[in-house]
Short mmCIF file of N, CA and C and ligand atoms in Angstrom, two decimals:
data_model
loop_
_atom_site.label_atom_id
_atom_site.label_comp_id
_atom_site.label_asym_id
_atom_site.label_seq_id
_atom_site.Cartn_x
_atom_site.Cartn_y
_atom_site.Cartn_z
N MET B 1 108.96 76.74 79.86
CA MET B 1 109.49 77.60 81.03
C MET B 1 110.28 78.62 80.02
N SER B 2 109.45 80.65 80.82
CA SER B 2 111.04 81.38 79.87
C SER B 2 111.80 81.13 80.78
N THR B 3 113.41 81.03 80.84
CA THR B 3 114.45 81.42 82.19
C THR B 3 114.82 82.73 81.79
N ASP B 4 114.66 83.41 79.97
CA ASP B 4 114.66 84.99 79.50
C ASP B 4 114.64 86.16 80.15
N VAL B 5 113.74 85.77 81.82
CA VAL B 5 113.57 87.12 82.22
C VAL B 5 113.80 87.23 82.72
N SER B 6 113.60 88.75 83.15
CA SER B 6 114.41 89.47 83.94
C SER B 6 113.68 90.43 84.51
N VAL B 7 112.65 90.78 85.90
CA VAL B 7 111.68 91.62 86.32
C VAL B 7 112.12 91.98 87.53
N CYS B 8 112.00 93.51 86.91
CA CYS B 8 112.40 94.49 88.36
C CYS B 8 110.95 94.70 88.62
N VAL B 9 111.38 94.63 90.38
CA VAL B 9 110.32 94.44 91.07
C VAL B 9 110.55 96.07 91.83
N TYR B 10 109.65 96.58 91.91
CA TYR B 10 109.32 97.79 92.73
C TYR B 10 108.56 97.53 94.14
N CYS B 11 108.98 97.84 95.24
CA CYS B 11 108.53 97.76 96.94
C CYS B 11 108.69 98.44 97.22
N ALA B 12 108.23 98.37 98.81
CA ALA B 12 109.01 99.30 99.83
C ALA B 12 109.47 98.62 100.05
N SER B 13 110.21 100.20 101.00
CA SER B 13 111.91 100.34 101.51
C SER B 13 111.62 100.42 102.74
N GLY B 14 110.47 100.44 103.53
CA GLY B 14 110.17 101.44 105.24
C GLY B 14 109.77 100.23 105.83
N PRO B 15 109.50 100.28 107.19
CA PRO B 15 109.29 98.59 107.96
C PRO B 15 107.83 98.42 107.54
N VAL B 16 107.39 98.03 107.73
CA VAL B 16 106.45 97.61 107.00
C VAL B 16 105.17 95.73 107.40
N PRO B 17 104.20 95.88 108.29
CA PRO B 17 103.86 94.76 109.04
C PRO B 17 104.28 93.53 107.72
N GLN B 18 104.47 92.14 108.75
CA GLN B 18 104.98 91.41 108.28
C GLN B 18 104.30 90.55 107.48
N HIS B 19 103.26 90.57 107.02
CA HIS B 19 102.60 90.23 106.05
C HIS B 19 103.16 90.87 104.41
N TYR B 20 103.25 91.54 104.48
CA TYR B 20 104.20 92.25 102.98
C TYR B 20 105.45 91.65 102.90
N LEU B 21 106.06 91.59 103.97
CA LEU B 21 107.74 90.77 103.97
C LEU B 21 107.06 89.36 103.45
N ASP B 22 105.67 88.84 104.05
CA ASP B 22 105.72 87.15 103.17
C ASP B 22 105.49 87.64 101.64
N LEU B 23 104.42 87.76 101.51
CA LEU B 23 104.51 88.84 100.07
C LEU B 23 106.14 88.72 99.75
N ALA B 24 106.53 89.36 99.71
CA ALA B 24 107.65 89.78 98.79
C ALA B 24 108.36 87.97 98.82
N ALA B 25 108.28 87.56 99.62
CA ALA B 25 109.68 86.29 100.01
C ALA B 25 109.05 85.21 99.28
N GLU B 26 107.30 85.20 99.20
CA GLU B 26 106.71 83.99 97.93
C GLU B 26 107.24 84.57 97.10
N VAL B 27 106.71 85.40 96.40
CA VAL B 27 106.92 87.00 94.84
C VAL B 27 108.64 86.38 94.57
N GLY B 28 109.20 86.50 95.94
CA GLY B 28 111.11 85.64 95.18
C GLY B 28 110.79 84.95 94.74
N GLN B 29 110.49 83.72 95.55
CA GLN B 29 110.93 82.12 96.22
C GLN B 29 110.05 81.77 93.69
N LYS B 30 109.17 82.48 93.89
CA LYS B 30 108.19 81.72 92.62
C LYS B 30 109.09 82.35 91.47
N ILE B 31 109.91 83.89 91.06
CA ILE B 31 110.18 84.51 90.39
C ILE B 31 111.07 83.33 89.92
N ALA B 32 112.49 82.63 91.60
CA ALA B 32 113.15 81.82 91.38
C ALA B 32 113.18 80.58 90.91
N LYS B 33 111.94 80.32 91.16
CA LYS B 33 111.32 78.46 91.03
C LYS B 33 111.23 78.97 89.09
N ARG B 34 110.95 80.08 88.54
CA ARG B 34 110.99 80.19 87.36
C ARG B 34 111.38 80.48 86.75
N GLY B 35 113.29 80.38 87.24
CA GLY B 35 114.38 80.94 86.34
C GLY B 35 114.36 82.31 85.93
N TRP B 36 114.12 83.05 86.84
CA TRP B 36 113.95 84.50 86.63
C TRP B 36 114.61 84.85 87.12
N THR B 37 115.89 86.36 86.54
CA THR B 37 116.46 86.69 87.58
C THR B 37 115.10 88.19 88.18
N LEU B 38 116.36 88.63 89.60
CA LEU B 38 115.24 89.86 89.56
C LEU B 38 116.23 91.27 89.60
N VAL B 39 115.28 92.08 89.63
CA VAL B 39 115.77 92.99 88.97
C VAL B 39 115.86 94.09 90.23
N SER B 40 116.29 95.05 91.59
CA SER B 40 115.47 95.43 92.21
C SER B 40 116.57 97.22 92.38
N GLY B 41 115.93 97.46 93.80
CA GLY B 41 116.42 98.96 94.21
C GLY B 41 118.08 98.61 94.92
N GLY B 42 118.13 97.29 94.94
CA GLY B 42 119.77 96.98 96.02
C GLY B 42 119.94 97.31 97.16
N GLY B 43 118.65 97.22 97.47
CA GLY B 43 119.22 97.03 99.40
C GLY B 43 118.81 95.93 99.81
N LYS B 44 118.90 96.17 101.07
CA LYS B 44 118.72 94.63 101.93
C LYS B 44 117.48 94.72 102.72
N VAL B 45 117.08 96.08 102.49
CA VAL B 45 115.77 96.18 104.30
C VAL B 45 114.30 96.37 103.76
N SER B 46 113.73 95.58 104.33
CA SER B 46 112.04 95.41 103.80
C SER B 46 111.47 94.52 103.30
N MET B 47 110.80 94.94 102.34
CA MET B 47 110.72 94.33 101.14
C MET B 47 110.99 94.31 100.16
N MET B 48 112.12 94.87 99.33
CA MET B 48 112.81 94.98 98.72
C MET B 48 114.43 94.14 99.17
N GLY B 49 114.67 94.18 100.81
CA GLY B 49 115.63 92.88 101.10
C GLY B 49 115.37 91.89 100.88
N GLU B 50 113.78 91.35 101.58
CA GLU B 50 113.12 89.82 101.88
C GLU B 50 113.33 89.83 100.45
N ILE B 51 112.74 90.43 98.99
CA ILE B 51 112.55 88.87 98.27
C ILE B 51 114.06 88.85 97.17
N ALA B 52 114.99 89.78 97.56
CA ALA B 52 116.43 89.52 97.05
C ALA B 52 116.46 87.98 97.56
N ARG B 53 116.62 88.67 98.97
CA ARG B 53 116.96 86.89 99.38
C ARG B 53 116.24 86.41 99.30
N ALA B 54 115.04 86.20 99.19
CA ALA B 54 113.79 84.45 98.30
C ALA B 54 114.32 84.46 97.36
N VAL B 55 115.03 84.80 96.71
CA VAL B 55 115.44 84.74 94.42
C VAL B 55 116.57 83.79 95.35
N ARG B 56 117.36 84.03 95.53
CA ARG B 56 118.62 83.49 96.31
C ARG B 56 118.71 82.32 96.42
N ALA B 57 117.66 82.52 98.01
CA ALA B 57 117.67 81.46 98.58
C ALA B 57 117.19 80.38 97.72
N ASP B 58 116.28 79.89 96.15
CA ASP B 58 115.40 79.24 95.78
C ASP B 58 116.56 79.15 94.12
N GLY B 59 118.46 79.75 94.57
CA GLY B 59 118.97 79.69 93.49
C GLY B 59 118.22 80.77 91.96
N GLY B 60 117.59 81.72 92.92
CA GLY B 60 117.72 83.19 91.72
C GLY B 60 118.98 83.96 91.25
N ARG B 61 119.03 84.62 90.05
CA ARG B 61 119.82 85.67 90.33
C ARG B 61 119.76 86.83 90.79
N THR B 62 119.71 87.87 90.91
CA THR B 62 120.01 89.33 91.60
C THR B 62 121.11 89.94 91.10
N ILE B 63 120.18 91.22 90.62
CA ILE B 63 120.80 92.36 90.53
C ILE B 63 120.13 93.71 91.01
N GLY B 64 121.07 93.86 91.56
CA GLY B 64 120.49 95.36 92.43
C GLY B 64 120.59 96.51 91.99
N VAL B 65 120.19 98.34 92.02
CA VAL B 65 121.18 99.40 91.36
C VAL B 65 120.56 100.21 92.61
N ILE B 66 121.16 100.68 93.67
CA ILE B 66 122.07 101.48 94.50
C ILE B 66 122.10 102.86 94.74
N PRO B 67 121.80 104.12 94.65
CA PRO B 67 122.45 105.66 94.49
C PRO B 67 122.82 105.14 95.61
N ARG B 68 124.72 105.97 95.45
CA ARG B 68 125.28 105.76 96.34
C ARG B 68 124.82 107.05 97.48
N ALA B 69 124.48 107.19 97.78
CA ALA B 69 123.81 107.88 98.99
C ALA B 69 122.81 107.28 99.75
N LEU B 70 122.46 106.28 99.51
CA LEU B 70 121.18 105.44 99.84
C LEU B 70 122.13 104.21 99.90
N VAL B 71 123.25 103.70 100.02
CA VAL B 71 123.75 102.83 100.13
C VAL B 71 123.89 102.27 101.89
N ASP B 72 124.07 103.04 103.07
CA ASP B 72 123.92 103.06 104.13
C ASP B 72 122.32 103.35 104.44
N ARG B 73 121.82 104.12 104.27
CA ARG B 73 119.93 104.25 104.78
C ARG B 73 119.36 103.04 104.38
N GLU B 74 119.08 102.62 102.99
CA GLU B 74 119.03 101.08 102.02
C GLU B 74 119.97 100.32 102.88
N VAL B 75 120.87 99.94 103.11
CA VAL B 75 121.98 99.03 103.37
C VAL B 75 121.70 98.25 101.89
N GLY B 76 122.84 98.53 101.00
CA GLY B 76 123.55 98.08 100.04
C GLY B 76 123.88 96.25 100.31
N ASP B 77 122.13 95.80 98.81
CA ASP B 77 122.81 94.40 98.87
C ASP B 77 123.88 93.82 98.51
N THR B 78 124.87 93.56 99.35
CA THR B 78 126.40 93.47 99.04
C THR B 78 126.46 91.54 98.87
N ASP B 79 125.34 91.28 99.04
CA ASP B 79 125.11 89.28 98.53
C ASP B 79 124.25 89.71 97.31
N SER B 80 124.30 90.53 96.79
CA SER B 80 123.46 90.73 94.93
C SER B 80 124.93 90.04 94.30
N ASP B 81 123.94 89.08 93.03
CA ASP B 81 125.15 88.93 92.08
C ASP B 81 125.31 89.95 91.33
N GLU B 82 124.69 90.37 90.97
CA GLU B 82 126.17 91.99 90.66
C GLU B 82 124.66 93.33 91.10
N LEU B 83 126.17 94.16 91.77
CA LEU B 83 125.31 95.52 92.59
C LEU B 83 126.00 96.45 92.41
N LEU B 84 125.52 97.62 91.78
CA LEU B 84 125.81 98.14 90.80
C LEU B 84 125.42 99.89 91.29
N VAL B 85 126.46 100.31 91.43
CA VAL B 85 126.52 101.74 92.48
C VAL B 85 125.95 102.20 91.60
N VAL B 86 124.85 104.09 91.92
CA VAL B 86 125.32 105.11 90.48
C VAL B 86 125.02 106.18 91.03
N ASP B 87 124.98 107.75 91.09
CA ASP B 87 125.10 108.45 91.55
C ASP B 87 123.75 109.25 91.51
N THR B 88 123.11 109.09 90.54
CA THR B 88 121.65 109.83 91.21
C THR B 88 120.69 108.48 91.13
N MET B 89 119.91 109.32 91.48
CA MET B 89 117.75 108.41 91.18
C MET B 89 117.77 108.09 89.85
N ARG B 90 118.12 108.79 88.68
CA ARG B 90 117.41 109.03 87.70
C ARG B 90 118.48 107.87 87.23
N GLU B 91 119.53 107.63 87.66
CA GLU B 91 120.47 106.54 87.15
C GLU B 91 119.84 105.31 87.52
N ARG B 92 119.54 105.15 88.59
CA ARG B 92 118.71 104.02 89.36
C ARG B 92 117.75 103.47 88.70
N LYS B 93 116.87 104.21 88.22
CA LYS B 93 115.25 104.20 87.53
C LYS B 93 116.45 103.54 85.89
N GLY B 94 117.40 103.80 85.30
CA GLY B 94 117.41 103.82 84.05
C GLY B 94 118.00 102.95 84.38
N LEU B 95 118.77 102.26 85.15
CA LEU B 95 119.13 100.79 84.75
C LEU B 95 118.57 99.27 85.30
N MET B 96 117.67 100.11 85.62
CA MET B 96 116.35 99.25 86.67
C MET B 96 116.52 98.56 85.66
N ASP B 97 115.32 99.90 84.28
CA ASP B 97 114.81 99.17 82.91
C ASP B 97 115.78 98.43 82.28
N ALA B 98 116.53 99.11 82.06
CA ALA B 98 117.19 98.84 81.19
C ALA B 98 118.00 97.03 80.84
N HIS B 99 117.88 96.80 82.49
CA HIS B 99 118.19 95.73 82.81
C HIS B 99 116.64 94.36 82.81
N ALA B 100 115.70 94.86 82.73
CA ALA B 100 114.93 94.24 82.49
C ALA B 100 114.05 94.33 81.54
N ASN B 101 113.06 93.53 81.58
CA ASN B 101 112.14 92.80 80.29
C ASN B 101 110.50 92.39 81.03
N ALA B 102 110.56 93.36 81.85
CA ALA B 102 108.81 92.80 82.62
C ALA B 102 109.58 93.61 84.23
N PHE B 103 107.97 94.67 84.59
CA PHE B 103 107.96 95.23 85.70
C PHE B 103 106.52 94.84 86.97
N LEU B 104 107.39 94.17 87.32
CA LEU B 104 106.03 94.65 88.89
C LEU B 104 106.19 94.82 90.27
N THR B 105 104.81 95.48 90.11
CA THR B 105 105.04 96.57 91.52
C THR B 105 103.94 95.88 92.85
N LEU B 106 104.94 95.84 93.87
CA LEU B 106 104.08 95.45 95.34
C LEU B 106 103.79 96.49 96.03
N PRO B 107 102.56 96.50 96.97
CA PRO B 107 102.97 97.27 97.68
C PRO B 107 103.82 97.89 98.23
N GLY B 108 103.91 99.24 98.17
CA GLY B 108 104.81 100.22 98.21
C GLY B 108 104.42 101.22 98.75
N GLY B 109 105.26 102.78 98.91
CA GLY B 109 105.19 104.01 99.28
C GLY B 109 105.01 104.94 98.24
N ILE B 110 105.61 106.43 98.44
CA ILE B 110 106.06 107.01 97.09
C ILE B 110 107.08 107.45 96.77
N GLY B 111 108.09 106.39 97.00
CA GLY B 111 109.03 106.40 96.01
C GLY B 111 108.49 104.98 95.37
N THR B 112 107.59 103.52 95.61
CA THR B 112 107.12 102.93 95.22
C THR B 112 106.42 103.24 94.14
N CYS B 113 105.09 104.16 94.45
CA CYS B 113 104.70 105.21 93.24
C CYS B 113 105.08 105.77 92.25
N GLU B 114 105.80 106.08 92.55
CA GLU B 114 106.50 107.02 91.18
C GLU B 114 107.47 106.09 90.88
N GLU B 115 107.98 105.10 90.96
CA GLU B 115 108.66 103.87 90.39
C GLU B 115 107.61 103.65 89.03
N LEU B 116 106.28 103.43 89.32
CA LEU B 116 105.42 102.74 88.73
C LEU B 116 104.90 103.63 87.93
N PHE B 117 104.62 104.83 88.14
CA PHE B 117 104.35 105.87 87.24
C PHE B 117 105.37 106.12 86.19
N GLU B 118 106.08 105.95 86.49
CA GLU B 118 107.67 106.61 85.31
C GLU B 118 106.93 105.34 84.49
N ILE B 119 106.96 104.74 84.66
CA ILE B 119 106.93 102.65 83.72
C ILE B 119 106.30 102.91 82.57
N TRP B 120 104.89 103.33 83.88
CA TRP B 120 103.46 102.80 83.58
C TRP B 120 103.78 103.55 82.11
N THR B 121 103.77 105.58 82.30
CA THR B 121 103.75 105.97 81.18
C THR B 121 104.00 106.32 79.96
N ALA B 122 105.12 105.55 80.51
CA ALA B 122 106.26 105.51 79.13
C ALA B 122 105.86 103.94 78.35
N ARG B 123 105.26 103.20 78.92
CA ARG B 123 104.31 102.10 78.37
C ARG B 123 103.23 102.76 77.51
N TYR B 124 102.58 103.26 78.59
CA TYR B 124 101.41 104.21 77.34
C TYR B 124 101.92 105.18 76.37
N LEU B 125 103.09 105.50 76.59
CA LEU B 125 102.79 106.60 75.98
C LEU B 125 103.65 106.10 74.64
N GLY B 126 103.90 104.67 75.05
CA GLY B 126 104.65 104.02 73.31
C GLY B 126 106.68 104.07 73.44
N MET B 127 106.61 104.34 74.65
CA MET B 127 108.17 104.19 74.92
C MET B 127 108.76 103.10 74.81
N HIS B 128 107.99 102.24 74.80
CA HIS B 128 108.55 100.63 75.70
C HIS B 128 106.84 99.22 75.65
N SER B 129 107.41 98.68 75.12
CA SER B 129 106.00 97.52 75.71
C SER B 129 106.52 96.37 75.98
N LYS B 130 107.15 96.57 77.56
CA LYS B 130 107.26 95.91 78.38
C LYS B 130 106.01 95.26 79.22
N PRO B 131 105.98 94.74 79.88
CA PRO B 131 104.10 94.25 80.58
C PRO B 131 104.76 94.55 82.18
N VAL B 132 104.33 95.75 82.55
CA VAL B 132 103.94 96.42 83.46
C VAL B 132 102.99 96.14 84.51
N VAL B 133 103.19 95.32 85.59
CA VAL B 133 102.22 94.58 86.39
C VAL B 133 102.17 95.58 88.09
N LEU B 134 100.90 95.63 88.13
CA LEU B 134 100.45 95.93 89.76
C LEU B 134 100.01 94.80 91.03
N LEU B 135 100.66 93.69 91.30
CA LEU B 135 99.92 92.86 92.12
C LEU B 135 99.33 93.94 93.60
N ASP B 136 98.35 93.98 94.26
CA ASP B 136 97.85 94.20 94.74
C ASP B 136 96.81 93.44 95.51
N PRO B 137 97.48 92.15 96.78
CA PRO B 137 96.75 91.42 97.49
C PRO B 137 95.32 92.07 98.43
N ASP B 138 95.63 93.02 98.98
CA ASP B 138 94.69 93.72 99.45
C ASP B 138 94.25 94.72 99.99
N GLY B 139 94.24 95.25 98.64
CA GLY B 139 94.00 96.71 98.53
C GLY B 139 94.28 97.59 98.83
N HIS B 140 96.08 97.17 98.73
CA HIS B 140 96.83 98.48 99.40
C HIS B 140 96.35 100.19 98.54
N PHE B 141 96.15 99.24 97.49
CA PHE B 141 96.72 100.57 95.77
C PHE B 141 94.71 101.19 95.50
N GLN B 142 94.05 100.04 96.33
CA GLN B 142 92.45 100.65 96.52
C GLN B 142 91.98 102.39 95.71
N GLY B 143 92.70 102.83 96.95
CA GLY B 143 92.08 104.43 96.76
C GLY B 143 93.10 104.89 95.47
N LEU B 144 94.43 104.83 95.23
CA LEU B 144 94.88 104.96 94.20
C LEU B 144 94.12 104.24 93.16
N LEU B 145 93.86 103.21 92.55
CA LEU B 145 92.48 103.16 92.01
C LEU B 145 91.45 103.30 91.72
N ASP B 146 90.78 103.20 92.54
CA ASP B 146 89.21 104.28 92.43
C ASP B 146 89.69 105.92 92.27
N TRP B 147 90.56 106.33 92.56
CA TRP B 147 91.41 107.90 92.22
C TRP B 147 90.97 108.08 90.72
N LEU B 148 92.35 106.95 89.90
CA LEU B 148 92.35 107.29 88.80
C LEU B 148 90.92 106.59 88.29
N HIS B 149 90.35 106.11 88.76
CA HIS B 149 89.18 105.71 87.79
C HIS B 149 87.87 106.44 87.92
N GLY B 150 88.04 107.36 88.86
CA GLY B 150 87.36 108.99 88.77
C GLY B 150 87.83 109.02 87.20
N MET B 151 89.49 110.15 86.96
CA MET B 151 89.63 110.41 86.16
C MET B 151 89.66 110.22 85.08
N VAL B 152 89.27 108.68 84.92
CA VAL B 152 88.66 108.46 83.89
C VAL B 152 87.06 109.07 83.13
N ARG B 153 86.44 109.24 84.79
CA ARG B 153 85.24 109.71 84.13
C ARG B 153 85.24 111.09 83.95
N THR B 154 86.10 111.75 84.87
CA THR B 154 86.61 113.28 84.38
C THR B 154 87.12 113.36 83.53
N GLY B 155 87.61 112.42 82.33
CA GLY B 155 88.39 113.25 81.31
C GLY B 155 90.00 112.77 81.05
N PHE B 156 90.62 113.43 82.96
CA PHE B 156 92.00 113.76 82.85
C PHE B 156 92.79 112.08 82.80
N ALA B 157 92.08 111.32 82.09
CA ALA B 157 92.68 109.94 81.90
C ALA B 157 92.16 109.13 81.04
N SER B 158 92.82 108.30 80.62
CA SER B 158 91.35 107.34 78.92
C SER B 158 91.98 106.35 79.82
N GLN B 159 90.30 105.53 79.31
CA GLN B 159 90.56 104.33 79.71
C GLN B 159 91.75 102.55 79.29
N SER B 160 92.14 103.58 78.08
CA SER B 160 93.05 102.70 76.83
C SER B 160 94.46 103.45 78.08
N SER B 161 94.30 104.48 78.54
CA SER B 161 96.21 103.87 79.61
C SER B 161 96.01 103.10 80.90
N LEU B 162 94.76 102.80 81.30
CA LEU B 162 94.49 102.10 82.51
C LEU B 162 94.70 101.32 81.58
N ASP B 163 94.30 100.37 80.86
CA ASP B 163 94.20 99.00 80.83
C ASP B 163 95.53 98.57 80.16
N VAL B 164 96.30 99.60 80.14
CA VAL B 164 97.94 99.06 79.67
C VAL B 164 98.53 98.57 80.98
N LEU B 165 97.94 98.60 81.73
CA LEU B 165 98.44 98.51 83.38
C LEU B 165 97.38 97.10 84.37
N THR B 166 98.41 96.15 84.12
CA THR B 166 97.87 95.02 84.32
C THR B 166 97.61 94.61 86.25
N VAL B 167 96.51 94.92 87.23
CA VAL B 167 96.41 95.11 87.75
C VAL B 167 95.37 93.57 88.34
N THR B 168 96.27 92.65 89.61
CA THR B 168 95.29 91.79 90.04
C THR B 168 95.87 91.60 91.44
N ALA B 169 94.82 90.48 92.15
CA ALA B 169 95.66 90.26 93.94
C ALA B 169 95.77 89.54 93.53
N ASP B 170 96.30 88.52 93.03
CA ASP B 170 97.32 87.38 92.83
C ASP B 170 98.85 87.09 92.09
N VAL B 171 99.36 86.47 93.15
CA VAL B 171 100.59 86.22 92.98
C VAL B 171 101.09 86.03 91.59
N ASP B 172 100.35 84.26 91.11
CA ASP B 172 100.17 83.36 90.36
C ASP B 172 100.52 84.44 88.96
N GLU B 173 98.81 84.48 89.26
CA GLU B 173 97.86 86.03 88.04
C GLU B 173 99.46 86.77 87.56
N ALA B 174 100.03 87.64 88.71
CA ALA B 174 100.70 88.73 87.96
C ALA B 174 102.08 88.42 87.27
N LEU B 175 102.63 87.81 87.98
CA LEU B 175 103.90 86.52 87.11
C LEU B 175 103.65 85.84 86.14
N ASP B 176 102.62 85.39 85.61
CA ASP B 176 102.17 85.40 84.28
C ASP B 176 101.71 86.05 83.65
N ALA B 177 101.49 87.71 83.88
CA ALA B 177 101.06 88.47 82.87
C ALA B 177 102.27 88.85 82.84
N LEU B 178 103.41 88.99 83.50
CA LEU B 178 105.15 89.39 83.10
C LEU B 178 105.66 88.42 81.84
N VAL B 179 104.61 87.68 81.55
CA VAL B 179 105.73 86.98 80.32
C VAL B 179 104.34 86.37 79.47
N ALA B 180 103.22 87.33 79.63
CA ALA B 180 102.47 86.94 78.43
C ALA B 180 102.37 88.58 76.81
P1 AMP H 218 109.32 103.46 99.01
O1 AMP H 218 108.14 102.57 98.56
O2 AMP H 218 108.72 104.49 99.62
O3 AMP H 218 109.36 102.65 100.53
O4 AMP H 218 111.05 103.00 98.18
C1 AMP H 218 110.92 102.70 97.78
C2 AMP H 218 111.73 102.14 96.45
O5 AMP H 218 111.74 103.58 95.45
C3 AMP H 218 113.33 102.73 97.71
O6 AMP H 218 113.87 102.20 97.44
C4 AMP H 218 113.52 104.46 97.15
O7 AMP H 218 114.62 104.60 97.62
C5 AMP H 218 112.96 104.28 95.29
N1 AMP H 218 112.77 105.55 95.01
C6 AMP H 218 112.05 106.82 95.28
N2 AMP H 218 111.93 107.72 94.47
C7 AMP H 218 112.97 107.32 94.12
C8 AMP H 218 113.23 107.87 92.62
N3 AMP H 218 112.35 108.85 92.38
N4 AMP H 218 113.41 107.54 91.32
C9 AMP H 218 114.41 105.70 92.05
N5 AMP H 218 113.80 105.27 93.24
C10 AMP H 218 113.34 106.03 94.13
#
């Protein structure tokens, strides 16, 4: 079992149905069981909060990175083993990247998509070689994926750019892909 894995998880920060919170908790539990560290946006709310709590509940370590301006809105995760408070969103993403050696996206909104696209395009452009995985158990991202495959057909995106993103509906498969 690899225990030197730090996985950065991007996921929803807004109100979502209970089964997405359960998904975040399951992923958190499994990250802790594998002995990995969680790197997150450092909020206590929604899936972001749920996953961090689940990791710690099973003895795992969490690092949160949150912009000062969002400490109240996303409720800074003061229980985190490390909570890094930064000035800008760009610093947040930079520090999250720097602390992680793999990236996992769970269902989320535009913030989650923004984070996924940045780290995925950087991987495609060869700026890093860390695994980028999208876990989509219920088709939350299907419309986006259909659109992206359409862009391959029209030439706006290459098949190879899509190939560097691992997409799966299965939690264990997603976690395995983070260390593949
Ligand atoms: P959402 O998917 O919209 O619920 O947002 C998920 C997380 O992404 C939240 O913690 C947002 O604060 C964060 N986020 C949104 N935009 C950015 C950005 N440009 N850089 C870093 N984090 C962001």
